[in-house]
mmCIF file of C-alpha atoms in Angstrom:
data_model
loop_
_atom_site.group_PDB
_atom_site.id
_atom_site.type_symbol
_atom_site.label_atom_id
_atom_site.label_comp_id
_atom_site.label_asym_id
_atom_site.label_seq_id
_atom_site.Cartn_x
_atom_site.Cartn_y
_atom_site.Cartn_z
ATOM 1 C CA UNK W 1 221.747 -112.709 141.603
ATOM 2 C CA UNK W 2 220.105 -109.400 140.805
ATOM 3 C CA UNK W 3 217.145 -111.094 139.138
ATOM 4 C CA UNK W 4 216.727 -113.323 142.215
ATOM 5 C CA UNK W 5 216.590 -110.274 144.462
ATOM 6 C CA UNK W 6 214.006 -108.637 142.206
ATOM 7 C CA UNK W 7 211.906 -111.815 142.207
ATOM 8 C CA UNK W 8 212.158 -112.131 145.992
ATOM 9 C CA UNK W 9 211.185 -108.489 146.446
ATOM 10 C CA UNK W 10 208.206 -108.977 144.153
ATOM 11 C CA UNK W 11 207.070 -112.090 146.039
ATOM 12 C CA UNK W 12 207.373 -110.317 149.385
ATOM 13 C CA UNK W 13 205.399 -107.362 148.014
ATOM 14 C CA UNK W 14 202.682 -109.691 146.704
ATOM 15 C CA UNK W 15 202.505 -111.518 150.034
ATOM 16 C CA UNK W 16 202.248 -108.233 151.934
ATOM 17 C CA UNK W 17 199.514 -107.054 149.553
ATOM 18 C CA UNK W 18 197.551 -110.270 150.133
ATOM 19 C CA UNK W 19 197.963 -110.204 153.909
ATOM 20 C CA UNK W 20 197.390 -106.510 154.557
ATOM 21 C CA UNK W 21 193.874 -105.265 155.229
ATOM 22 C CA UNK W 22 193.009 -101.979 156.939
ATOM 23 C CA UNK W 23 191.982 -102.532 160.553
ATOM 24 C CA UNK W 24 190.590 -100.158 163.202
ATOM 25 C CA UNK W 25 193.212 -98.785 165.578
ATOM 26 C CA UNK W 26 191.546 -100.384 168.606
ATOM 27 C CA UNK W 27 192.122 -103.926 167.324
ATOM 28 C CA UNK W 28 194.893 -105.599 169.287
ATOM 29 C CA UNK W 29 197.708 -107.573 167.612
ATOM 30 C CA UNK W 30 196.740 -106.239 164.139
ATOM 31 C CA UNK W 31 199.453 -108.007 162.107
ATOM 32 C CA UNK W 32 198.747 -111.293 163.829
ATOM 33 C CA UNK W 33 195.049 -110.887 162.976
ATOM 34 C CA UNK W 34 195.930 -110.060 159.360
ATOM 35 C CA UNK W 35 198.043 -113.224 159.120
ATOM 36 C CA UNK W 36 195.290 -115.329 160.686
ATOM 37 C CA UNK W 37 192.712 -113.866 158.314
ATOM 38 C CA UNK W 38 194.997 -114.343 155.299
ATOM 39 C CA UNK W 39 195.527 -117.982 156.258
ATOM 40 C CA UNK W 40 191.782 -118.575 156.501
ATOM 41 C CA UNK W 41 191.132 -116.723 153.233
ATOM 42 C CA UNK W 42 193.815 -118.818 151.547
ATOM 43 C CA UNK W 43 192.201 -122.031 152.796
ATOM 44 C CA UNK W 44 188.817 -120.798 151.545
ATOM 45 C CA UNK W 45 190.232 -120.018 148.116
ATOM 46 C CA UNK W 46 191.866 -123.441 147.862
ATOM 47 C CA UNK W 47 188.581 -125.109 148.816
ATOM 48 C CA UNK W 48 186.705 -122.975 146.268
ATOM 49 C CA UNK W 49 189.161 -124.111 143.564
ATOM 50 C CA UNK W 50 188.592 -127.740 144.561
ATOM 51 C CA UNK W 51 184.853 -127.132 144.301
ATOM 52 C CA UNK W 52 185.242 -125.458 140.891
ATOM 53 C CA UNK W 53 187.220 -128.449 139.585
ATOM 54 C CA UNK W 54 184.415 -130.750 140.701
ATOM 55 C CA UNK W 55 186.609 -132.652 143.156
ATOM 56 C CA UNK W 56 184.582 -131.968 146.313
ATOM 57 C CA UNK W 57 182.120 -129.544 147.881
ATOM 58 C CA UNK W 58 184.001 -126.432 149.004
ATOM 59 C CA UNK W 59 182.812 -126.751 152.622
ATOM 60 C CA UNK W 60 183.910 -130.390 152.812
ATOM 61 C CA UNK W 61 187.303 -129.391 151.427
ATOM 62 C CA UNK W 62 187.651 -126.443 153.819
ATOM 63 C CA UNK W 63 186.668 -128.536 156.823
ATOM 64 C CA UNK W 64 189.135 -131.229 155.758
ATOM 65 C CA UNK W 65 191.895 -128.600 155.830
ATOM 66 C CA UNK W 66 190.796 -127.348 159.275
ATOM 67 C CA UNK W 67 190.519 -130.829 160.779
ATOM 68 C CA UNK W 68 193.783 -132.022 159.204
ATOM 69 C CA UNK W 69 195.792 -129.240 160.804
ATOM 70 C CA UNK W 70 194.035 -129.199 164.156
ATOM 71 C CA UNK W 71 192.557 -132.554 165.159
ATOM 72 C CA UNK W 72 193.469 -133.701 168.651
ATOM 73 C CA UNK W 73 193.005 -137.140 170.177
ATOM 74 C CA UNK W 74 191.066 -137.627 173.403
ATOM 75 C CA UNK W 75 194.013 -137.142 175.736
ATOM 76 C CA UNK W 76 193.414 -137.176 179.493
ATOM 77 C CA UNK W 77 195.507 -135.537 182.213
ATOM 78 C CA UNK W 78 195.622 -135.860 185.968
ATOM 79 C CA UNK W 79 193.081 -133.028 186.212
ATOM 80 C CA UNK W 80 190.692 -133.825 183.333
ATOM 81 C CA UNK W 81 189.514 -137.148 181.934
ATOM 82 C CA UNK W 82 188.667 -136.898 178.207
ATOM 83 C CA UNK W 83 186.656 -139.563 176.382
ATOM 84 C CA UNK W 84 184.937 -139.898 173.010
ATOM 85 C CA UNK W 85 181.577 -141.653 173.088
ATOM 86 C CA UNK W 86 178.029 -141.425 171.683
ATOM 87 C CA UNK W 87 174.832 -140.115 173.236
ATOM 88 C CA UNK W 88 171.822 -141.614 171.444
ATOM 89 C CA UNK W 89 173.810 -142.076 168.228
ATOM 90 C CA UNK W 90 175.408 -138.596 168.305
ATOM 91 C CA UNK W 91 179.170 -138.335 168.808
ATOM 92 C CA UNK W 92 180.302 -136.362 171.845
ATOM 93 C CA UNK W 93 183.576 -135.622 173.578
ATOM 94 C CA UNK W 94 183.228 -135.581 177.369
ATOM 95 C CA UNK W 95 185.642 -133.665 179.605
ATOM 96 C CA UNK W 96 185.418 -134.671 183.273
ATOM 97 C CA UNK W 97 187.034 -132.329 185.761
ATOM 98 C CA UNK W 98 187.836 -133.344 189.324
ATOM 99 C CA UNK W 99 185.201 -132.989 192.039
ATOM 100 C CA UNK W 100 185.496 -130.111 194.494
ATOM 101 C CA UNK W 101 186.213 -131.031 198.114
ATOM 102 C CA UNK W 102 182.935 -131.729 199.936
ATOM 103 C CA UNK W 103 181.000 -131.548 196.644
ATOM 104 C CA UNK W 104 180.534 -135.058 195.248
ATOM 105 C CA UNK W 105 178.290 -133.837 192.419
ATOM 106 C CA UNK W 106 179.751 -131.666 189.659
ATOM 107 C CA UNK W 107 178.444 -128.807 187.581
ATOM 108 C CA UNK W 108 178.087 -129.333 183.838
ATOM 109 C CA UNK W 109 178.006 -127.427 180.554
ATOM 110 C CA UNK W 110 176.746 -128.759 177.234
ATOM 111 C CA UNK W 111 178.986 -126.988 174.697
ATOM 112 C CA UNK W 112 178.276 -126.459 170.985
ATOM 113 C CA UNK W 113 181.166 -125.385 168.759
ATOM 114 C CA UNK W 114 181.037 -122.680 166.105
ATOM 115 C CA UNK W 115 181.881 -122.843 162.409
ATOM 116 C CA UNK W 116 178.873 -121.662 160.393
ATOM 117 C CA UNK W 117 177.030 -124.988 160.933
ATOM 118 C CA UNK W 118 179.559 -126.411 158.446
ATOM 119 C CA UNK W 119 183.054 -126.339 159.926
ATOM 120 C CA UNK W 120 185.155 -127.379 162.934
ATOM 121 C CA UNK W 121 184.653 -129.972 165.649
ATOM 122 C CA UNK W 122 185.053 -130.346 169.419
ATOM 123 C CA UNK W 123 187.991 -132.584 168.500
ATOM 124 C CA UNK W 124 190.145 -129.821 167.024
ATOM 125 C CA UNK W 125 192.746 -128.367 169.356
ATOM 126 C CA UNK W 126 191.081 -124.970 169.804
ATOM 127 C CA UNK W 127 187.858 -126.430 171.200
ATOM 128 C CA UNK W 128 189.530 -129.328 172.962
ATOM 129 C CA UNK W 129 191.712 -126.879 174.883
ATOM 130 C CA UNK W 130 188.782 -124.562 175.676
ATOM 131 C CA UNK W 131 186.662 -127.413 177.037
ATOM 132 C CA UNK W 132 189.605 -128.845 178.964
ATOM 133 C CA UNK W 133 190.190 -125.455 180.610
ATOM 134 C CA UNK W 134 186.487 -125.183 181.476
ATOM 135 C CA UNK W 135 186.415 -128.675 182.990
ATOM 136 C CA UNK W 136 189.533 -128.041 185.058
ATOM 137 C CA UNK W 137 188.759 -124.516 186.265
ATOM 138 C CA UNK W 138 185.086 -125.199 186.982
ATOM 139 C CA UNK W 139 185.564 -128.739 188.351
ATOM 140 C CA UNK W 140 182.839 -129.579 185.866
ATOM 141 C CA UNK W 141 181.752 -132.070 183.237
ATOM 142 C CA UNK W 142 181.774 -130.521 179.751
ATOM 143 C CA UNK W 143 179.842 -132.340 177.033
ATOM 144 C CA UNK W 144 180.951 -131.114 173.592
ATOM 145 C CA UNK W 145 178.593 -132.335 170.881
ATOM 146 C CA UNK W 146 179.829 -133.402 167.429
ATOM 147 C CA UNK W 147 176.663 -132.460 165.559
ATOM 148 C CA UNK W 148 176.507 -133.232 161.841
ATOM 149 C CA UNK W 149 177.526 -130.459 159.468
ATOM 150 C CA UNK W 150 176.554 -128.810 156.196
ATOM 151 C CA UNK W 151 176.590 -129.994 153.390
ATOM 152 C CA UNK W 152 175.867 -133.518 154.666
ATOM 153 C CA UNK W 153 172.810 -132.253 156.542
ATOM 154 C CA UNK W 154 170.967 -128.938 156.673
ATOM 155 C CA UNK W 155 168.592 -127.079 158.984
ATOM 156 C CA UNK W 156 167.042 -128.299 161.247
ATOM 157 C CA UNK W 157 169.126 -131.503 161.512
ATOM 158 C CA UNK W 158 171.870 -129.788 163.531
ATOM 159 C CA UNK W 159 169.252 -128.809 166.131
ATOM 160 C CA UNK W 160 167.894 -132.367 166.172
ATOM 161 C CA UNK W 161 171.387 -133.734 166.817
ATOM 162 C CA UNK W 162 172.137 -131.450 169.757
ATOM 163 C CA UNK W 163 168.652 -131.961 171.220
ATOM 164 C CA UNK W 164 168.927 -135.746 170.987
ATOM 165 C CA UNK W 165 172.390 -135.876 172.570
ATOM 166 C CA UNK W 166 171.446 -133.414 175.312
ATOM 167 C CA UNK W 167 168.239 -135.244 176.232
ATOM 168 C CA UNK W 168 170.259 -138.436 176.542
ATOM 169 C CA UNK W 169 172.744 -136.702 178.826
ATOM 170 C CA UNK W 170 169.953 -135.287 181.014
ATOM 171 C CA UNK W 171 168.612 -138.750 181.855
ATOM 172 C CA UNK W 172 169.002 -139.395 185.616
ATOM 173 C CA UNK W 173 171.066 -142.539 185.124
ATOM 174 C CA UNK W 174 173.489 -140.754 182.759
ATOM 175 C CA UNK W 175 173.883 -137.766 185.083
ATOM 176 C CA UNK W 176 174.543 -140.212 187.911
ATOM 177 C CA UNK W 177 177.209 -141.984 185.836
ATOM 178 C CA UNK W 178 179.098 -138.699 185.395
ATOM 179 C CA UNK W 179 178.350 -137.495 188.965
ATOM 180 C CA UNK W 180 176.527 -134.395 187.658
ATOM 181 C CA UNK W 181 174.157 -132.279 189.759
ATOM 182 C CA UNK W 182 170.877 -132.124 187.762
ATOM 183 C CA UNK W 183 170.201 -128.619 189.093
ATOM 184 C CA UNK W 184 173.522 -127.161 187.903
ATOM 185 C CA UNK W 185 173.608 -127.739 184.139
ATOM 186 C CA UNK W 186 174.040 -125.020 181.520
ATOM 187 C CA UNK W 187 174.006 -124.744 177.734
ATOM 188 C CA UNK W 188 176.637 -122.762 175.853
ATOM 189 C CA UNK W 189 178.139 -122.246 172.422
ATOM 190 C CA UNK W 190 179.990 -119.793 170.208
ATOM 191 C CA UNK W 191 178.947 -118.290 166.865
ATOM 192 C CA UNK W 192 176.794 -120.891 165.050
ATOM 193 C CA UNK W 193 177.087 -122.982 168.206
ATOM 194 C CA UNK W 194 175.656 -120.013 170.088
ATOM 195 C CA UNK W 195 172.767 -120.055 167.618
ATOM 196 C CA UNK W 196 172.132 -123.739 168.333
ATOM 197 C CA UNK W 197 172.475 -123.176 172.089
ATOM 198 C CA UNK W 198 169.910 -120.357 171.996
ATOM 199 C CA UNK W 199 167.519 -122.465 169.909
ATOM 200 C CA UNK W 200 167.941 -125.431 172.258
ATOM 201 C CA UNK W 201 167.427 -123.213 175.292
ATOM 202 C CA UNK W 202 164.120 -121.986 173.877
ATOM 203 C CA UNK W 203 163.026 -125.505 172.934
ATOM 204 C CA UNK W 204 163.876 -127.071 176.297
ATOM 205 C CA UNK W 205 162.295 -124.234 178.293
ATOM 206 C CA UNK W 206 158.946 -125.210 176.743
ATOM 207 C CA UNK W 207 159.375 -128.982 177.057
ATOM 208 C CA UNK W 208 157.189 -130.055 179.974
ATOM 209 C CA UNK W 209 158.541 -133.604 179.815
ATOM 210 C CA UNK W 210 162.092 -132.628 180.784
ATOM 211 C CA UNK W 211 162.866 -133.267 184.436
ATOM 212 C CA UNK W 212 166.142 -131.324 184.350
ATOM 213 C CA UNK W 213 166.176 -127.740 183.071
ATOM 214 C CA UNK W 214 169.114 -125.532 182.204
ATOM 215 C CA UNK W 215 170.240 -123.329 185.064
ATOM 216 C CA UNK W 216 171.796 -120.867 182.622
ATOM 217 C CA UNK W 217 172.774 -120.234 179.030
ATOM 218 C CA UNK W 218 176.013 -118.612 177.852
ATOM 219 C CA UNK W 219 176.169 -117.400 174.266
ATOM 220 C CA UNK W 220 179.467 -116.320 172.740
ATOM 221 C CA UNK W 221 179.150 -113.879 169.797
ATOM 222 C CA UNK W 222 176.034 -115.791 168.671
ATOM 223 C CA UNK W 223 174.412 -115.540 165.242
ATOM 224 C CA UNK W 224 170.726 -115.020 165.953
ATOM 225 C CA UNK W 225 168.906 -113.733 162.880
ATOM 226 C CA UNK W 226 168.975 -113.612 159.082
ATOM 227 C CA UNK W 227 166.367 -110.931 158.417
ATOM 228 C CA UNK W 228 168.579 -107.849 158.584
ATOM 229 C CA UNK W 229 172.110 -107.872 157.216
ATOM 230 C CA UNK W 230 172.390 -104.109 157.628
ATOM 231 C CA UNK W 231 172.382 -103.639 161.376
ATOM 232 C CA UNK W 232 175.023 -101.123 162.495
ATOM 233 C CA UNK W 233 177.517 -103.938 163.154
ATOM 234 C CA UNK W 234 176.940 -105.452 159.707
ATOM 235 C CA UNK W 235 177.439 -102.012 158.153
ATOM 236 C CA UNK W 236 180.487 -101.161 160.280
ATOM 237 C CA UNK W 237 182.205 -104.534 159.922
ATOM 238 C CA UNK W 238 181.104 -105.593 156.445
ATOM 239 C CA UNK W 239 184.678 -106.540 155.500
ATOM 240 C CA UNK W 240 186.283 -107.182 158.889
ATOM 241 C CA UNK W 241 188.152 -110.407 159.753
ATOM 242 C CA UNK W 242 187.342 -113.210 160.475
ATOM 243 C CA UNK W 243 183.749 -113.070 159.294
ATOM 244 C CA UNK W 244 182.936 -110.594 156.484
ATOM 245 C CA UNK W 245 179.248 -110.020 155.786
ATOM 246 C CA UNK W 246 179.145 -111.897 152.484
ATOM 247 C CA UNK W 247 180.679 -114.974 154.138
ATOM 248 C CA UNK W 248 178.039 -114.923 156.902
ATOM 249 C CA UNK W 249 175.236 -114.648 154.344
ATOM 250 C CA UNK W 250 176.694 -117.596 152.410
ATOM 251 C CA UNK W 251 176.752 -119.657 155.615
ATOM 252 C CA UNK W 252 173.035 -118.933 156.032
ATOM 253 C CA UNK W 253 172.291 -119.957 152.441
ATOM 254 C CA UNK W 254 174.285 -123.171 152.882
ATOM 255 C CA UNK W 255 172.515 -123.902 156.180
ATOM 256 C CA UNK W 256 169.178 -123.740 154.383
ATOM 257 C CA UNK W 257 170.424 -125.528 151.248
ATOM 258 C CA UNK W 258 169.577 -122.426 149.268
ATOM 259 C CA UNK W 259 170.675 -120.860 146.027
ATOM 260 C CA UNK W 260 173.839 -118.723 145.946
ATOM 261 C CA UNK W 261 172.020 -116.432 143.513
ATOM 262 C CA UNK W 262 170.169 -115.115 146.591
ATOM 263 C CA UNK W 263 173.297 -113.891 148.374
ATOM 264 C CA UNK W 264 173.600 -110.416 146.865
ATOM 265 C CA UNK W 265 169.874 -109.709 147.295
ATOM 266 C CA UNK W 266 170.037 -110.800 150.935
ATOM 267 C CA UNK W 267 173.072 -108.604 151.621
ATOM 268 C CA UNK W 268 170.957 -105.533 150.775
ATOM 269 C CA UNK W 269 167.872 -106.860 152.634
ATOM 270 C CA UNK W 270 165.805 -107.494 149.522
ATOM 271 C CA UNK W 271 164.558 -110.728 151.130
ATOM 272 C CA UNK W 272 162.716 -108.825 153.881
ATOM 273 C CA UNK W 273 161.370 -105.819 151.990
ATOM 274 C CA UNK W 274 157.961 -104.377 152.853
ATOM 275 C CA UNK W 275 156.219 -106.453 150.181
ATOM 276 C CA UNK W 276 157.429 -109.777 151.628
ATOM 277 C CA UNK W 277 154.535 -111.299 153.541
ATOM 278 C CA UNK W 278 155.431 -112.398 157.057
ATOM 279 C CA UNK W 279 158.792 -110.645 157.192
ATOM 280 C CA UNK W 280 157.580 -107.181 158.212
ATOM 281 C CA UNK W 281 155.975 -108.275 161.495
ATOM 282 C CA UNK W 282 159.035 -110.286 162.478
ATOM 283 C CA UNK W 283 161.433 -107.468 161.636
ATOM 284 C CA UNK W 284 159.697 -105.406 164.299
ATOM 285 C CA UNK W 285 161.182 -107.847 166.824
ATOM 286 C CA UNK W 286 164.681 -106.795 165.788
ATOM 287 C CA UNK W 287 164.052 -103.093 165.365
ATOM 288 C CA UNK W 288 167.571 -101.968 166.168
ATOM 289 C CA UNK W 289 166.642 -98.292 166.302
ATOM 290 C CA UNK W 290 164.787 -99.239 169.490
ATOM 291 C CA UNK W 291 166.820 -102.184 170.813
ATOM 292 C CA UNK W 292 170.324 -100.723 170.426
ATOM 293 C CA UNK W 293 171.743 -97.750 172.383
ATOM 294 C CA UNK W 294 172.815 -94.529 170.611
ATOM 295 C CA UNK W 295 176.470 -95.434 171.195
ATOM 296 C CA UNK W 296 175.924 -98.359 168.827
ATOM 297 C CA UNK W 297 173.450 -96.943 166.291
ATOM 298 C CA UNK W 298 175.505 -93.765 165.756
ATOM 299 C CA UNK W 299 174.585 -92.351 162.318
ATOM 300 C CA UNK W 300 173.703 -95.671 160.687
ATOM 301 C CA UNK W 301 170.366 -95.884 158.880
ATOM 302 C CA UNK W 302 168.057 -98.888 158.549
ATOM 303 C CA UNK W 303 167.963 -100.512 155.115
ATOM 304 C CA UNK W 304 164.329 -101.329 154.324
ATOM 305 C CA UNK W 305 163.073 -101.546 150.744
ATOM 306 C CA UNK W 306 159.501 -101.059 149.583
ATOM 307 C CA UNK W 307 159.841 -103.844 147.015
ATOM 308 C CA UNK W 308 162.297 -106.711 146.966
ATOM 309 C CA UNK W 309 162.593 -110.389 146.089
ATOM 310 C CA UNK W 310 159.686 -112.296 147.649
ATOM 311 C CA UNK W 311 160.927 -115.503 146.008
ATOM 312 C CA UNK W 312 163.757 -115.827 148.558
ATOM 313 C CA UNK W 313 161.468 -116.288 151.566
ATOM 314 C CA UNK W 314 159.112 -118.442 149.498
ATOM 315 C CA UNK W 315 161.963 -120.843 148.747
ATOM 316 C CA UNK W 316 163.655 -120.433 152.131
ATOM 317 C CA UNK W 317 160.836 -120.138 154.699
ATOM 318 C CA UNK W 318 163.413 -121.228 157.310
ATOM 319 C CA UNK W 319 164.540 -117.587 157.367
ATOM 320 C CA UNK W 320 161.394 -116.780 159.370
ATOM 321 C CA UNK W 321 161.670 -119.778 161.721
ATOM 322 C CA UNK W 322 162.632 -118.940 165.308
ATOM 323 C CA UNK W 323 164.568 -122.210 165.514
ATOM 324 C CA UNK W 324 167.052 -120.743 163.037
ATOM 325 C CA UNK W 325 166.666 -117.160 164.272
ATOM 326 C CA UNK W 326 166.137 -117.211 168.065
ATOM 327 C CA UNK W 327 166.102 -113.402 168.156
ATOM 328 C CA UNK W 328 162.629 -113.360 166.557
ATOM 329 C CA UNK W 329 161.024 -115.738 169.083
ATOM 330 C CA UNK W 330 157.780 -114.740 170.794
ATOM 331 C CA UNK W 331 158.039 -112.780 174.045
ATOM 332 C CA UNK W 332 156.157 -115.635 175.775
ATOM 333 C CA UNK W 333 159.011 -117.976 174.863
ATOM 334 C CA UNK W 334 161.758 -115.620 176.002
ATOM 335 C CA UNK W 335 160.289 -115.044 179.459
ATOM 336 C CA UNK W 336 160.840 -118.690 180.407
ATOM 337 C CA UNK W 337 164.567 -118.682 179.624
ATOM 338 C CA UNK W 338 167.182 -119.012 182.390
ATOM 339 C CA UNK W 339 169.841 -116.554 183.502
ATOM 340 C CA UNK W 340 171.872 -115.576 180.432
ATOM 341 C CA UNK W 341 175.397 -114.476 179.571
ATOM 342 C CA UNK W 342 176.073 -112.958 176.141
ATOM 343 C CA UNK W 343 179.570 -112.050 174.980
ATOM 344 C CA UNK W 344 179.896 -109.633 172.064
ATOM 345 C CA UNK W 345 182.835 -108.116 170.191
ATOM 346 C CA UNK W 346 183.036 -104.658 168.659
ATOM 347 C CA UNK W 347 184.622 -105.790 165.394
ATOM 348 C CA UNK W 348 182.117 -108.496 164.529
ATOM 349 C CA UNK W 349 179.148 -108.422 162.148
ATOM 350 C CA UNK W 350 177.200 -110.399 164.779
ATOM 351 C CA UNK W 351 177.739 -107.851 167.565
ATOM 352 C CA UNK W 352 174.234 -106.407 167.324
ATOM 353 C CA UNK W 353 172.521 -109.806 167.200
ATOM 354 C CA UNK W 354 173.833 -110.440 170.715
ATOM 355 C CA UNK W 355 173.086 -106.950 172.040
ATOM 356 C CA UNK W 356 169.524 -107.031 170.684
ATOM 357 C CA UNK W 357 168.899 -110.474 172.154
ATOM 358 C CA UNK W 358 170.144 -109.254 175.523
ATOM 359 C CA UNK W 359 167.679 -106.353 175.354
ATOM 360 C CA UNK W 360 164.759 -108.563 174.324
ATOM 361 C CA UNK W 361 165.545 -110.980 177.155
ATOM 362 C CA UNK W 362 165.751 -108.129 179.657
ATOM 363 C CA UNK W 363 162.388 -106.847 178.423
ATOM 364 C CA UNK W 364 161.004 -110.349 179.025
ATOM 365 C CA UNK W 365 162.245 -110.334 182.629
ATOM 366 C CA UNK W 366 165.310 -112.537 182.185
ATOM 367 C CA UNK W 367 168.470 -111.691 184.139
ATOM 368 C CA UNK W 368 171.157 -110.956 181.542
ATOM 369 C CA UNK W 369 174.885 -110.208 181.658
ATOM 370 C CA UNK W 370 176.105 -108.525 178.460
ATOM 371 C CA UNK W 371 179.901 -108.747 178.276
ATOM 372 C CA UNK W 372 181.174 -106.507 175.474
ATOM 373 C CA UNK W 373 184.806 -106.315 174.355
ATOM 374 C CA UNK W 374 185.755 -103.099 172.573
ATOM 375 C CA UNK W 375 188.854 -104.646 170.967
ATOM 376 C CA UNK W 376 187.317 -108.050 170.206
ATOM 377 C CA UNK W 377 186.809 -109.714 166.836
ATOM 378 C CA UNK W 378 184.713 -112.688 165.797
ATOM 379 C CA UNK W 379 186.111 -115.990 166.995
ATOM 380 C CA UNK W 380 188.686 -114.431 169.314
ATOM 381 C CA UNK W 381 187.868 -116.538 172.384
ATOM 382 C CA UNK W 382 189.370 -119.732 170.974
ATOM 383 C CA UNK W 383 192.639 -118.052 169.984
ATOM 384 C CA UNK W 384 194.614 -118.315 173.203
ATOM 385 C CA UNK W 385 197.746 -120.292 172.358
ATOM 386 C CA UNK W 386 200.808 -119.593 170.242
ATOM 387 C CA UNK W 387 201.023 -118.749 167.367
ATOM 388 C CA UNK W 388 197.372 -117.578 167.328
ATOM 389 C CA UNK W 389 197.331 -116.223 170.872
ATOM 390 C CA UNK W 390 195.573 -112.866 171.210
ATOM 391 C CA UNK W 391 195.316 -110.770 174.362
ATOM 392 C CA UNK W 392 191.579 -110.326 173.792
ATOM 393 C CA UNK W 393 191.227 -114.079 173.303
ATOM 394 C CA UNK W 394 192.678 -114.757 176.746
ATOM 395 C CA UNK W 395 190.594 -111.995 178.350
ATOM 396 C CA UNK W 396 187.322 -113.156 176.769
ATOM 397 C CA UNK W 397 187.929 -116.764 177.808
ATOM 398 C CA UNK W 398 188.797 -115.759 181.368
ATOM 399 C CA UNK W 399 185.732 -113.518 181.641
ATOM 400 C CA UNK W 400 183.455 -116.259 180.277
ATOM 401 C CA UNK W 401 184.769 -118.941 182.634
ATOM 402 C CA UNK W 402 184.637 -116.538 185.591
ATOM 403 C CA UNK W 403 180.954 -115.832 184.930
ATOM 404 C CA UNK W 404 180.207 -119.544 184.688
ATOM 405 C CA UNK W 405 182.036 -120.166 187.946
ATOM 406 C CA UNK W 406 180.030 -117.467 189.733
ATOM 407 C CA UNK W 407 176.634 -118.426 188.321
ATOM 408 C CA UNK W 408 176.506 -122.160 187.648
#
């Protein structure tokens, strides 16, 4: 009996050690966030073991775990009709809300899910419930695109998928089928989906052949650049749930089908040192000492090396491509973008990507709403139901949908 108690105590202590991570005081529901982060870390470690044993790629294994525990069938209700179909060969899940009285045509959002270009799906419960809520509360049609993921495809195939599906949706006969107003369509996404939404927004704003243009774009804690992994938010939140810096850098390397040997050099900005041709001029477009306010920059210092590893950009020129890093797009491209909403969270490595993009858009004459949550963490907006319901998740979702309702 005594030995059993000792063993139990030891197991509890080990579990507490694994779960506990120091968090800032302002973070809400800290133990719930620790448990969520520990669960995700555990799934990552299991998938890494599977990869090590040669059984499957670690991202395929991790996504299998995520989908297995969260996949939801296309279930309709009296308020929202949900269907799975294909737009020009790309899988989509369509959520059709009811029409407003005296408004036969509906608003619409094309939504792109997050997950580091490698994980998740609009068919998992978190995104299904978000899109259902949007369709119901906005009386709108939400088109959630099931773009192909890493490692089956890499940049720029994800962009091609979302562009192809969206162009199909924007055809007059398709909009008519779903009773959508062609003048009230927006593009939106979170995290890596926010990256794809920003890239698509830039691409479509320059496409003279498109009859329907986006009325707005809404980007939720978007990832927008891979040139500087030492912005103040990357330095402040380097080991914060749910997205530590090294994990974000690995997502970038996977997106580009790169070499993991580059990860440590990229973390310290050796890939964009002063001797790397082409990188210096582009880094001026994300000069955070100019683009971020003093309340954000605080006492953080830029990390810029005189000499670094030029081989990284030579092998991964995608790092300098505005389609992967919308933050570095030309000013002439930005000035044609529609009204924009950007949601950022204080405890997120990507916080400054969003704030800098908001500033660059404002400088280009675009009307921007920057919605910052001081107690937010990366991914929080999809965590709104038990047992992963967070106060900040509910508040971010409500604020996002409210802005869409007022502006779309």
